[in-house]
PDB file of C-alpha atoms in Angstrom:
ATOM      1  CA  UNK A  18     -41.799  24.954  12.861  1.00  0.00           C
ATOM      2  CA  UNK A  19     -40.284  21.241  13.425  1.00  0.00           C
ATOM      3  CA  UNK A  20     -37.445  20.579  15.454  1.00  0.00           C
ATOM      4  CA  UNK A  21     -34.989  17.861  14.749  1.00  0.00           C
ATOM      5  CA  UNK A  22     -32.885  16.907  17.710  1.00  0.00           C
ATOM      6  CA  UNK A  23     -29.652  17.647  17.832  1.00  0.00           C
ATOM      7  CA  UNK A  24     -27.857  14.293  16.327  1.00  0.00           C
ATOM      8  CA  UNK A  25     -30.221  14.493  13.329  1.00  0.00           C
ATOM      9  CA  UNK A  26     -29.385  17.824  12.407  1.00  0.00           C
ATOM     10  CA  UNK A  27     -25.697  16.845  13.316  1.00  0.00           C
ATOM     11  CA  UNK A  28     -25.885  13.666  10.575  1.00  0.00           C
ATOM     12  CA  UNK A  29     -27.913  15.780   8.277  1.00  0.00           C
ATOM     13  CA  UNK A  30     -24.753  18.120   8.017  1.00  0.00           C
ATOM     14  CA  UNK A  31     -21.878  16.183   7.802  1.00  0.00           C
ATOM     15  CA  UNK A  32     -24.146  13.487   4.913  1.00  0.00           C
ATOM     16  CA  UNK A  33     -24.160  17.368   3.271  1.00  0.00           C
ATOM     17  CA  UNK A  34     -20.710  18.117   3.762  1.00  0.00           C
ATOM     18  CA  UNK A  35     -19.381  14.685   2.522  1.00  0.00           C
ATOM     19  CA  UNK A  36     -20.618  15.887  -0.393  1.00  0.00           C
ATOM     20  CA  UNK A  37     -18.471  18.763  -1.005  1.00  0.00           C
ATOM     21  CA  UNK A  38     -15.652  18.043   0.995  1.00  0.00           C
ATOM     22  CA  UNK A  39     -13.559  16.435   4.339  1.00  0.00           C
ATOM     23  CA  UNK A  40     -11.662  16.880   7.386  1.00  0.00           C
ATOM     24  CA  UNK A  41      -8.028  17.128   6.702  1.00  0.00           C
ATOM     25  CA  UNK A  42      -5.644  15.806   9.452  1.00  0.00           C
ATOM     26  CA  UNK A  43      -2.339  17.184   7.289  1.00  0.00           C
ATOM     27  CA  UNK A  44       0.011  15.395  10.251  1.00  0.00           C
ATOM     28  CA  UNK A  45       0.843  11.375   9.904  1.00  0.00           C
ATOM     29  CA  UNK A  46       2.444  10.845  12.768  1.00  0.00           C
ATOM     30  CA  UNK A  47       4.066  13.407  15.014  1.00  0.00           C
ATOM     31  CA  UNK A  48       6.950  11.953  17.995  1.00  0.00           C
ATOM     32  CA  UNK A  49       7.114  13.482  21.405  1.00  0.00           C
ATOM     33  CA  UNK A  50       8.944  12.566  24.859  1.00  0.00           C
ATOM     34  CA  UNK A  51       7.779  12.407  27.455  1.00  0.00           C
ATOM     35  CA  UNK A  52       6.813  15.194  29.221  1.00  0.00           C
ATOM     36  CA  UNK A  53       7.010  17.018  26.319  1.00  0.00           C
ATOM     37  CA  UNK A  54       4.018  19.148  24.322  1.00  0.00           C
ATOM     38  CA  UNK A  55       1.626  17.468  21.412  1.00  0.00           C
ATOM     39  CA  UNK A  56      -0.775  19.500  19.486  1.00  0.00           C
ATOM     40  CA  UNK A  57      -3.062  18.074  16.901  1.00  0.00           C
ATOM     41  CA  UNK A  58      -4.203  19.733  13.933  1.00  0.00           C
ATOM     42  CA  UNK A  59      -7.928  18.949  12.031  1.00  0.00           C
ATOM     43  CA  UNK A  60      -8.416  21.603   8.845  1.00  0.00           C
ATOM     44  CA  UNK A  61     -11.773  21.895   7.240  1.00  0.00           C
ATOM     45  CA  UNK A  62     -13.913  22.141  10.109  1.00  0.00           C
ATOM     46  CA  UNK A  63     -15.617  25.719   8.813  1.00  0.00           C
ATOM     47  CA  UNK A  64     -17.552  23.510   6.830  1.00  0.00           C
ATOM     48  CA  UNK A  65     -20.525  22.616   9.305  1.00  0.00           C
ATOM     49  CA  UNK A  66     -21.372  22.905  13.027  1.00  0.00           C
ATOM     50  CA  UNK A  67     -19.833  24.852  16.168  1.00  0.00           C
ATOM     51  CA  UNK A  68     -18.556  22.146  17.153  1.00  0.00           C
ATOM     52  CA  UNK A  69     -15.046  19.276  16.339  1.00  0.00           C
ATOM     53  CA  UNK A  70     -14.855  16.269  18.227  1.00  0.00           C
ATOM     54  CA  UNK A  71     -12.342  14.272  18.803  1.00  0.00           C
ATOM     55  CA  UNK A  72     -12.072  10.606  18.895  1.00  0.00           C
ATOM     56  CA  UNK A  73      -8.947   8.204  20.231  1.00  0.00           C
ATOM     57  CA  UNK A  74      -8.052   4.945  19.348  1.00  0.00           C
ATOM     58  CA  UNK A  75      -5.242   2.452  20.613  1.00  0.00           C
ATOM     59  CA  UNK A  76      -3.899  -0.609  18.978  1.00  0.00           C
ATOM     60  CA  UNK A  77      -6.016  -2.876  21.691  1.00  0.00           C
ATOM     61  CA  UNK A  78      -8.977  -0.702  21.568  1.00  0.00           C
ATOM     62  CA  UNK A  79     -11.881   0.563  19.809  1.00  0.00           C
ATOM     63  CA  UNK A  80     -13.044   4.434  18.965  1.00  0.00           C
ATOM     64  CA  UNK A  81     -13.233   6.033  22.073  1.00  0.00           C
ATOM     65  CA  UNK A  82     -14.786   9.921  21.786  1.00  0.00           C
ATOM     66  CA  UNK A  83     -12.248  12.303  24.198  1.00  0.00           C
ATOM     67  CA  UNK A  84     -13.982  15.452  24.103  1.00  0.00           C
ATOM     68  CA  UNK A  85     -15.783  17.810  21.807  1.00  0.00           C
ATOM     69  CA  UNK A  86     -14.126  21.659  21.065  1.00  0.00           C
ATOM     70  CA  UNK A  87     -16.344  24.572  20.172  1.00  0.00           C
ATOM     71  CA  UNK A  88     -14.700  26.259  17.429  1.00  0.00           C
ATOM     72  CA  UNK A  89     -15.571  30.175  18.068  1.00  0.00           C
ATOM     73  CA  UNK A  90     -14.437  30.146  21.681  1.00  0.00           C
ATOM     74  CA  UNK A  91     -12.482  26.673  22.410  1.00  0.00           C
ATOM     75  CA  UNK A  92     -14.853  26.035  25.270  1.00  0.00           C
ATOM     76  CA  UNK A  93     -14.135  22.677  26.135  1.00  0.00           C
ATOM     77  CA  UNK A  94     -17.520  19.653  26.736  1.00  0.00           C
ATOM     78  CA  UNK A  95     -15.997  16.485  28.893  1.00  0.00           C
ATOM     79  CA  UNK A  96     -18.884  14.979  29.583  1.00  0.00           C
ATOM     80  CA  UNK A  97     -18.507  11.666  27.474  1.00  0.00           C
ATOM     81  CA  UNK A  98     -16.042   9.748  31.004  1.00  0.00           C
ATOM     82  CA  UNK A  99     -12.395   9.354  28.751  1.00  0.00           C
ATOM     83  CA  UNK A 100     -10.535   8.020  31.551  1.00  0.00           C
ATOM     84  CA  UNK A 101      -7.705  10.651  30.379  1.00  0.00           C
ATOM     85  CA  UNK A 102      -9.832  13.415  29.480  1.00  0.00           C
ATOM     86  CA  UNK A 103      -8.117  15.864  32.071  1.00  0.00           C
ATOM     87  CA  UNK A 104      -4.850  14.844  30.026  1.00  0.00           C
ATOM     88  CA  UNK A 105      -6.311  17.243  26.681  1.00  0.00           C
ATOM     89  CA  UNK A 106      -6.783  20.935  26.597  1.00  0.00           C
ATOM     90  CA  UNK A 107      -7.670  23.156  23.419  1.00  0.00           C
ATOM     91  CA  UNK A 108      -4.792  25.933  21.949  1.00  0.00           C
ATOM     92  CA  UNK A 109      -5.580  28.620  19.232  1.00  0.00           C
ATOM     93  CA  UNK A 110      -2.754  28.476  16.537  1.00  0.00           C
ATOM     94  CA  UNK A 111      -4.613  28.292  12.970  1.00  0.00           C
ATOM     95  CA  UNK A 112      -8.232  27.314  14.691  1.00  0.00           C
ATOM     96  CA  UNK A 113      -8.550  25.491  17.920  1.00  0.00           C
ATOM     97  CA  UNK A 114      -6.347  22.089  17.983  1.00  0.00           C
ATOM     98  CA  UNK A 115      -6.383  19.012  20.602  1.00  0.00           C
ATOM     99  CA  UNK A 116      -3.894  19.608  22.764  1.00  0.00           C
ATOM    100  CA  UNK A 117      -1.978  17.180  25.801  1.00  0.00           C
ATOM    101  CA  UNK A 118       0.530  19.791  27.430  1.00  0.00           C
ATOM    102  CA  UNK A 119       2.783  16.339  29.002  1.00  0.00           C
ATOM    103  CA  UNK A 120       2.792  13.903  27.494  1.00  0.00           C
ATOM    104  CA  UNK A 121       2.552  10.458  28.702  1.00  0.00           C
ATOM    105  CA  UNK A 122       3.658   6.170  27.343  1.00  0.00           C
ATOM    106  CA  UNK A 123      -0.075   5.901  27.866  1.00  0.00           C
ATOM    107  CA  UNK A 124      -0.809   8.536  25.381  1.00  0.00           C
ATOM    108  CA  UNK A 125       0.389   7.001  22.038  1.00  0.00           C
ATOM    109  CA  UNK A 126      -2.687   6.301  20.032  1.00  0.00           C
ATOM    110  CA  UNK A 127      -4.407   7.322  17.006  1.00  0.00           C
ATOM    111  CA  UNK A 128      -6.611  11.042  17.451  1.00  0.00           C
ATOM    112  CA  UNK A 129      -9.591  11.511  14.595  1.00  0.00           C
ATOM    113  CA  UNK A 130     -11.742  14.670  14.866  1.00  0.00           C
ATOM    114  CA  UNK A 131     -15.008  14.473  13.295  1.00  0.00           C
ATOM    115  CA  UNK A 132     -18.228  16.742  12.939  1.00  0.00           C
ATOM    116  CA  UNK A 133     -20.306  14.542  15.150  1.00  0.00           C
ATOM    117  CA  UNK A 134     -20.941  12.447  17.347  1.00  0.00           C
ATOM    118  CA  UNK A 135     -22.187   9.155  15.997  1.00  0.00           C
ATOM    119  CA  UNK A 136     -20.757   6.648  13.862  1.00  0.00           C
ATOM    120  CA  UNK A 137     -21.556   8.339  10.750  1.00  0.00           C
ATOM    121  CA  UNK A 138     -19.726  11.172  11.326  1.00  0.00           C
ATOM    122  CA  UNK A 139     -17.157  12.436   9.172  1.00  0.00           C
ATOM    123  CA  UNK A 140     -13.523  11.761  10.252  1.00  0.00           C
ATOM    124  CA  UNK A 141     -10.125  13.056   9.244  1.00  0.00           C
ATOM    125  CA  UNK A 142      -7.642  10.627   8.015  1.00  0.00           C
ATOM    126  CA  UNK A 143      -6.142  10.978  11.540  1.00  0.00           C
ATOM    127  CA  UNK A 144      -2.678  11.443  13.292  1.00  0.00           C
ATOM    128  CA  UNK A 145      -0.633   8.910  15.069  1.00  0.00           C
ATOM    129  CA  UNK A 146       1.620  10.108  18.507  1.00  0.00           C
ATOM    130  CA  UNK A 147       4.643   8.059  19.344  1.00  0.00           C
ATOM    131  CA  UNK A 148       5.994   8.498  22.339  1.00  0.00           C
ATOM    132  CA  UNK A 149       9.826   7.290  22.282  1.00  0.00           C
ATOM    133  CA  UNK A 150      13.196   9.019  22.492  1.00  0.00           C
ATOM    134  CA  UNK A 151      13.810   7.877  18.842  1.00  0.00           C
ATOM    135  CA  UNK A 152      14.759  10.549  16.370  1.00  0.00           C
ATOM    136  CA  UNK A 153      12.641  10.949  13.366  1.00  0.00           C
ATOM    137  CA  UNK A 154      14.228   9.830  10.537  1.00  0.00           C
ATOM    138  CA  UNK A 155      13.438  10.441   6.135  1.00  0.00           C
ATOM    139  CA  UNK A 156      12.678   7.080   4.259  1.00  0.00           C
ATOM    140  CA  UNK A 157      14.904   6.372   1.666  1.00  0.00           C
ATOM    141  CA  UNK A 158      12.180   5.916  -1.913  1.00  0.00           C
ATOM    142  CA  UNK A 159      13.488   3.730  -4.915  1.00  0.00           C
ATOM    143  CA  UNK A 160      11.068   3.355  -7.976  1.00  0.00           C
ATOM    144  CA  UNK A 161      11.975  -0.071  -9.955  1.00  0.00           C
ATOM    145  CA  UNK A 162      10.080  -1.961 -12.932  1.00  0.00           C
ATOM    146  CA  UNK A 163       7.925  -4.164 -11.255  1.00  0.00           C
ATOM    147  CA  UNK A 164       7.551  -7.730 -13.675  1.00  0.00           C
ATOM    148  CA  UNK A 165       4.144  -8.729 -13.575  1.00  0.00           C
ATOM    149  CA  UNK A 166       1.348 -11.226 -15.276  1.00  0.00           C
ATOM    150  CA  UNK A 167       0.251  -7.617 -16.234  1.00  0.00           C
ATOM    151  CA  UNK A 168       2.449  -7.563 -18.802  1.00  0.00           C
ATOM    152  CA  UNK A 169       1.043 -10.121 -20.603  1.00  0.00           C
ATOM    153  CA  UNK A 170      -2.382  -7.690 -20.813  1.00  0.00           C
ATOM    154  CA  UNK A 171      -0.226  -4.775 -22.603  1.00  0.00           C
ATOM    155  CA  UNK A 172       0.250  -3.180 -18.818  1.00  0.00           C
ATOM    156  CA  UNK A 173       3.342  -2.350 -17.133  1.00  0.00           C
ATOM    157  CA  UNK A 174       4.161  -2.298 -13.084  1.00  0.00           C
ATOM    158  CA  UNK A 175       6.068   0.120 -11.128  1.00  0.00           C
ATOM    159  CA  UNK A 176       7.192  -0.718  -7.735  1.00  0.00           C
ATOM    160  CA  UNK A 177       7.687   2.178  -5.236  1.00  0.00           C
ATOM    161  CA  UNK A 178       9.539   1.086  -2.057  1.00  0.00           C
ATOM    162  CA  UNK A 179       9.628   3.600   1.324  1.00  0.00           C
ATOM    163  CA  UNK A 180      12.145   2.278   3.567  1.00  0.00           C
ATOM    164  CA  UNK A 181      14.513   2.543   6.373  1.00  0.00           C
ATOM    165  CA  UNK A 182      12.066   5.200   7.991  1.00  0.00           C
ATOM    166  CA  UNK A 183      10.730   6.144  11.692  1.00  0.00           C
ATOM    167  CA  UNK A 184       8.194   6.587  12.077  1.00  0.00           C
ATOM    168  CA  UNK A 185       6.751   3.764   9.863  1.00  0.00           C
ATOM    169  CA  UNK A 186       3.744   6.073   8.760  1.00  0.00           C
ATOM    170  CA  UNK A 187       3.666   7.058   5.215  1.00  0.00           C
ATOM    171  CA  UNK A 188       2.127   8.151   2.273  1.00  0.00           C
ATOM    172  CA  UNK A 189       2.812   7.526  -0.931  1.00  0.00           C
ATOM    173  CA  UNK A 190       1.602   8.998  -4.182  1.00  0.00           C
ATOM    174  CA  UNK A 191       2.654   9.117  -8.236  1.00  0.00           C
ATOM    175  CA  UNK A 192       2.952  11.872 -10.206  1.00  0.00           C
ATOM    176  CA  UNK A 193       3.158  11.755 -13.910  1.00  0.00           C
ATOM    177  CA  UNK A 194       4.700  14.221 -16.413  1.00  0.00           C
ATOM    178  CA  UNK A 195       5.202  14.232 -20.191  1.00  0.00           C
ATOM    179  CA  UNK A 196       8.424  15.595 -21.961  1.00  0.00           C
ATOM    180  CA  UNK A 197       8.656  19.423 -21.067  1.00  0.00           C
ATOM    181  CA  UNK A 198       4.895  19.263 -19.071  1.00  0.00           C
ATOM    182  CA  UNK A 199       3.940  19.679 -15.788  1.00  0.00           C
ATOM    183  CA  UNK A 200       4.147  17.822 -12.951  1.00  0.00           C
ATOM    184  CA  UNK A 201       0.484  15.936 -12.281  1.00  0.00           C
ATOM    185  CA  UNK A 202      -1.267  13.923 -10.546  1.00  0.00           C
ATOM    186  CA  UNK A 203      -1.687  10.399 -12.127  1.00  0.00           C
ATOM    187  CA  UNK A 204      -5.173   9.540 -12.501  1.00  0.00           C
ATOM    188  CA  UNK A 205      -6.956   6.576 -10.567  1.00  0.00           C
ATOM    189  CA  UNK A 206      -9.476   5.769 -13.171  1.00  0.00           C
ATOM    190  CA  UNK A 207      -6.140   5.052 -15.254  1.00  0.00           C
ATOM    191  CA  UNK A 208      -3.776   3.347 -13.248  1.00  0.00           C
ATOM    192  CA  UNK A 209      -4.519   1.431 -10.439  1.00  0.00           C
ATOM    193  CA  UNK A 210      -2.589   1.349  -7.088  1.00  0.00           C
ATOM    194  CA  UNK A 211      -2.329  -0.887  -4.122  1.00  0.00           C
ATOM    195  CA  UNK A 212      -0.025  -0.514  -1.034  1.00  0.00           C
ATOM    196  CA  UNK A 213       1.470  -2.439   0.948  1.00  0.00           C
ATOM    197  CA  UNK A 214       3.057  -2.482   4.357  1.00  0.00           C
ATOM    198  CA  UNK A 215       5.383  -3.983   6.495  1.00  0.00           C
ATOM    199  CA  UNK A 216       7.630  -3.592   9.273  1.00  0.00           C
ATOM    200  CA  UNK A 217       9.632  -0.514   8.626  1.00  0.00           C
ATOM    201  CA  UNK A 218       8.337  -0.781   5.010  1.00  0.00           C
ATOM    202  CA  UNK A 219       5.577   0.162   2.759  1.00  0.00           C
ATOM    203  CA  UNK A 220       5.593  -0.344  -1.249  1.00  0.00           C
ATOM    204  CA  UNK A 221       3.332   1.029  -4.200  1.00  0.00           C
ATOM    205  CA  UNK A 222       2.723  -0.803  -6.819  1.00  0.00           C
ATOM    206  CA  UNK A 223       1.582   1.303  -9.996  1.00  0.00           C
ATOM    207  CA  UNK A 224      -0.047  -0.632 -13.349  1.00  0.00           C
ATOM    208  CA  UNK A 225      -0.290   1.412 -15.933  1.00  0.00           C
ATOM    209  CA  UNK A 226      -2.271   0.452 -19.274  1.00  0.00           C
ATOM    210  CA  UNK A 227       0.799   0.737 -21.848  1.00  0.00           C
ATOM    211  CA  UNK A 228      -0.985   2.051 -24.658  1.00  0.00           C
ATOM    212  CA  UNK A 229      -2.512   5.204 -22.666  1.00  0.00           C
ATOM    213  CA  UNK A 230       0.639   6.021 -20.879  1.00  0.00           C
ATOM    214  CA  UNK A 231       3.305   5.591 -23.147  1.00  0.00           C
ATOM    215  CA  UNK A 232       4.450   9.117 -23.502  1.00  0.00           C
ATOM    216  CA  UNK A 233       4.509   9.813 -19.682  1.00  0.00           C
ATOM    217  CA  UNK A 234       7.428   9.258 -16.949  1.00  0.00           C
ATOM    218  CA  UNK A 235       6.029   8.616 -13.448  1.00  0.00           C
ATOM    219  CA  UNK A 236       7.202   9.860 -10.136  1.00  0.00           C
ATOM    220  CA  UNK A 237       7.054   8.533  -6.713  1.00  0.00           C
ATOM    221  CA  UNK A 238       6.213  11.305  -3.540  1.00  0.00           C
ATOM    222  CA  UNK A 239       6.631   9.966  -0.439  1.00  0.00           C
ATOM    223  CA  UNK A 240       5.218  12.162   2.756  1.00  0.00           C
ATOM    224  CA  UNK A 241       6.357  11.614   5.670  1.00  0.00           C
ATOM    225  CA  UNK A 242       6.850  13.545   9.401  1.00  0.00           C
ATOM    226  CA  UNK A 243      10.623  14.136   8.130  1.00  0.00           C
ATOM    227  CA  UNK A 244       8.904  16.012   4.992  1.00  0.00           C
ATOM    228  CA  UNK A 245       8.473  14.903   1.702  1.00  0.00           C
ATOM    229  CA  UNK A 246      10.614  12.557  -0.034  1.00  0.00           C
ATOM    230  CA  UNK A 247      10.730  11.816  -3.957  1.00  0.00           C
ATOM    231  CA  UNK A 248      12.185   9.174  -5.355  1.00  0.00           C
ATOM    232  CA  UNK A 249      14.980  10.602  -7.554  1.00  0.00           C
ATOM    233  CA  UNK A 250      15.072   9.762 -10.593  1.00  0.00           C
ATOM    234  CA  UNK A 251      10.982   8.536 -12.740  1.00  0.00           C
ATOM    235  CA  UNK A 252      10.863   5.101 -14.479  1.00  0.00           C
ATOM    236  CA  UNK A 253       9.019   5.986 -18.383  1.00  0.00           C
ATOM    237  CA  UNK A 254       6.979   3.313 -20.020  1.00  0.00           C
ATOM    238  CA  UNK A 255       7.968   1.649 -22.903  1.00  0.00           C
ATOM    239  CA  UNK A 256       6.107   1.042 -25.177  1.00  0.00           C
ATOM    240  CA  UNK A 257       6.115  -2.092 -27.229  1.00  0.00           C
ATOM    241  CA  UNK A 258       7.040  -1.748 -30.960  1.00  0.00           C
ATOM    242  CA  UNK A 259       5.388  -4.996 -31.969  1.00  0.00           C
ATOM    243  CA  UNK A 260       3.213  -7.401 -29.675  1.00  0.00           C
ATOM    244  CA  UNK A 261       5.703 -10.260 -29.686  1.00  0.00           C
ATOM    245  CA  UNK A 262       8.549 -10.424 -27.444  1.00  0.00           C
ATOM    246  CA  UNK A 263      11.665  -9.499 -28.516  1.00  0.00           C
ATOM    247  CA  UNK A 264      14.251 -11.867 -29.416  1.00  0.00           C
ATOM    248  CA  UNK A 265      16.704 -13.293 -26.770  1.00  0.00           C
ATOM    249  CA  UNK A 266      20.160 -12.721 -27.242  1.00  0.00           C
ATOM    250  CA  UNK A 267      21.948 -16.068 -27.695  1.00  0.00           C
ATOM    251  CA  UNK A 268      24.459 -17.279 -24.362  1.00  0.00           C
ATOM    252  CA  UNK A 269      26.816 -19.431 -26.459  1.00  0.00           C
ATOM    253  CA  UNK A 270      27.861 -18.121 -29.877  1.00  0.00           C
ATOM    254  CA  UNK A 271      30.595 -19.799 -31.469  1.00  0.00           C
ATOM    255  CA  UNK A 272      33.712 -17.545 -32.013  1.00  0.00           C
ATOM    256  CA  UNK A 273      34.116 -16.177 -35.535  1.00  0.00           C
ATOM    257  CA  UNK A 274      37.972 -15.934 -36.494  1.00  0.00           C
ATOM    258  CA  UNK A 275      39.205 -12.399 -37.837  1.00  0.00           C
ATOM    259  CA  UNK A 276      39.673 -11.839 -41.602  1.00  0.00           C
ATOM    260  CA  UNK A 277      41.834  -8.972 -43.105  1.00  0.00           C
ATOM    261  CA  UNK A 278      39.138  -7.741 -44.955  1.00  0.00           C
ATOM    262  CA  UNK A 279      36.478  -6.068 -42.506  1.00  0.00           C
ATOM    263  CA  UNK A 280      33.893  -6.390 -46.472  1.00  0.00           C
ATOM    264  CA  UNK A 281      34.548 -10.523 -46.338  1.00  0.00           C
ATOM    265  CA  UNK A 282      34.263 -10.157 -42.241  1.00  0.00           C
ATOM    266  CA  UNK A 283      30.954  -8.897 -42.090  1.00  0.00           C
ATOM    267  CA  UNK A 284      29.974 -10.444 -45.124  1.00  0.00           C
ATOM    268  CA  UNK A 285      31.089 -13.933 -43.644  1.00  0.00           C
ATOM    269  CA  UNK A 286      29.000 -13.331 -39.581  1.00  0.00           C
ATOM    270  CA  UNK A 287      25.794 -12.109 -41.523  1.00  0.00           C
ATOM    271  CA  UNK A 288      24.715 -15.813 -42.193  1.00  0.00           C
ATOM    272  CA  UNK A 289      26.045 -17.551 -39.323  1.00  0.00           C
ATOM    273  CA  UNK A 290      24.570 -14.485 -36.595  1.00  0.00           C
ATOM    274  CA  UNK A 291      20.845 -16.047 -37.879  1.00  0.00           C
ATOM    275  CA  UNK A 292      21.339 -19.589 -37.870  1.00  0.00           C
ATOM    276  CA  UNK A 293      22.755 -18.784 -33.942  1.00  0.00           C
ATOM    277  CA  UNK A 294      20.338 -17.280 -32.848  1.00  0.00           C
ATOM    278  CA  UNK A 295      17.640 -20.189 -34.254  1.00  0.00           C
ATOM    279  CA  UNK A 296      19.491 -22.339 -31.954  1.00  0.00           C
ATOM    280  CA  UNK A 297      19.265 -20.993 -28.917  1.00  0.00           C
ATOM    281  CA  UNK A 298      15.617 -20.282 -29.743  1.00  0.00           C
ATOM    282  CA  UNK A 299      15.341 -23.647 -30.297  1.00  0.00           C
ATOM    283  CA  UNK A 300      17.759 -25.021 -27.163  1.00  0.00           C
ATOM    284  CA  UNK A 301      15.033 -22.842 -24.879  1.00  0.00           C
ATOM    285  CA  UNK A 302      12.142 -24.202 -26.012  1.00  0.00           C
ATOM    286  CA  UNK A 303      13.483 -27.611 -25.900  1.00  0.00           C
ATOM    287  CA  UNK A 304      14.188 -26.810 -22.612  1.00  0.00           C
ATOM    288  CA  UNK A 305      10.825 -25.704 -21.677  1.00  0.00           C
ATOM    289  CA  UNK A 306       9.134 -28.900 -23.258  1.00  0.00           C
ATOM    290  CA  UNK A 307      11.570 -31.178 -21.228  1.00  0.00           C
ATOM    291  CA  UNK A 308      10.689 -29.270 -18.332  1.00  0.00           C
ATOM    292  CA  UNK A 309       6.556 -29.625 -19.159  1.00  0.00           C
ATOM    293  CA  UNK A 310       7.269 -33.887 -19.758  1.00  0.00           C
ATOM    294  CA  UNK A 311       8.943 -34.541 -16.592  1.00  0.00           C
ATOM    295  CA  UNK A 312       6.700 -32.521 -13.845  1.00  0.00           C
ATOM    296  CA  UNK A 313       3.693 -34.576 -16.506  1.00  0.00           C
ATOM    297  CA  UNK A 314       5.658 -37.589 -15.489  1.00  0.00           C
ATOM    298  CA  UNK A 315       6.591 -36.919 -12.131  1.00  0.00           C
ATOM    299  CA  UNK A 316       2.929 -35.605 -11.120  1.00  0.00           C
ATOM    300  CA  UNK A 317       1.577 -39.604 -13.080  1.00  0.00           C
ATOM    301  CA  UNK A 318       3.307 -41.293 -11.300  1.00  0.00           C
ATOM    302  CA  UNK A 319       2.243 -40.108  -7.885  1.00  0.00           C
ATOM    303  CA  UNK A 320      -1.641 -40.421  -8.904  1.00  0.00           C
ATOM    304  CA  UNK A 321      -0.811 -44.051  -9.606  1.00  0.00           C
ATOM    305  CA  UNK A 322       1.664 -44.233  -6.356  1.00  0.00           C
ATOM    306  CA  UNK A 323      -1.933 -42.596  -4.860  1.00  0.00           C
ATOM    307  CA  UNK A 324      -4.372 -45.445  -6.420  1.00  0.00           C
ATOM    308  CA  UNK A 325      -1.810 -48.388  -5.723  1.00  0.00           C
ATOM    309  CA  UNK A 326      -1.809 -47.540  -1.921  1.00  0.00           C
ATOM    310  CA  UNK A 327      -5.918 -46.969  -1.617  1.00  0.00           C
ATOM    311  CA  UNK A 328      -6.386 -49.862  -3.348  1.00  0.00           C
ATOM    312  CA  UNK A 329      -3.965 -52.261  -0.820  1.00  0.00           C
ATOM    313  CA  UNK A 330      -5.566 -50.816   1.785  1.00  0.00           C
ATOM    314  CA  UNK A 331      -9.316 -51.152   0.421  1.00  0.00           C
ATOM    315  CA  UNK A 332      -8.253 -55.034  -0.548  1.00  0.00           C
ATOM    316  CA  UNK A 333      -6.791 -55.043   3.736  1.00  0.00           C
ATOM    317  CA  UNK A 334     -10.027 -53.750   4.820  1.00  0.00           C
ATOM    318  CA  UNK A 335     -11.810 -56.723   2.956  1.00  0.00           C
ATOM    319  CA  UNK A 336      -9.522 -59.240   3.844  1.00  0.00           C
ATOM    320  CA  UNK A 337     -10.072 -58.597   7.560  1.00  0.00           C
ATOM    321  CA  UNK A 338     -14.349 -58.072   6.928  1.00  0.00           C
ATOM    322  CA  UNK A 339     -14.252 -61.407   5.621  1.00  0.00           C
ATOM    323  CA  UNK A 340     -11.768 -63.487   7.622  1.00  0.00           C
ATOM    324  CA  UNK A 341     -14.105 -66.154   9.716  1.00  0.00           C
ATOM    325  CA  UNK A 342     -14.406 -65.544  13.501  1.00  0.00           C
ATOM    326  CA  UNK A 343     -12.789 -68.296  15.369  1.00  0.00           C
ATOM    327  CA  UNK A 344     -15.316 -69.306  18.748  1.00  0.00           C
TER     328      UNK A 344
END
């Protein structure tokens, strides 16, 4: 019987498990004060292998394996020469979890669980530890319609913003719901999502084809250490009745004098409102044409000035080279 090395078996097992599931780290972040206790959980470890490996990733360093935990007994293997290996232990909760009994500032990092001690192993999403005295603050979540070029392609964009939270790590997901229907995840194949992260603020943009999602209401759900926060209201995606843009309301309509007869008043207003709309539309179109012509003229003048400048430099260089030398 051919015996494979342990690393090869682990990688083979990891490849098989990757087809079915992945490791689950529910905690995006944890906050502790110096001297407190903390533990990191990892779900899905019963899929393959007898051991769970734990890695540490600091902001200025690469991944480093801390130790290996035996899933059945909780025994530790600290053969990997991690400088803080004595600070870590295992604790039995739902399963065997990685534990720090007395937290230090130097423990601030992101911790990942894995099936295998290789770069090809399956990793969890990671849990970041913040060592601080600050209190956990839930995010403020809002949903806005986002104007973009996607509207020209019969698509609509929604912007979900999570702000004013601590720790700053959040996970944003989108839900959709028909009228009187169940709440369900937005289908990633038909709704494209982009995430933006800045200090203290995270945002997600969802682009939706109007022809496919016109009957849905969209909700933004934000997962945070303080709990899951949903947007207060959903945003319904409007469906345009025609492909042409809606008419603009005129800004300056002529004032109509009221009359004693309501019927004659409405009859008098009807023929004057349409020309006013046409005049407003023509005014906007004329202004746009003027802006385009002015920009074209400006760029033309700049190009001509550059040409004159280059020609002048060329002439000066020619005259200098042809100037007779005096011995």
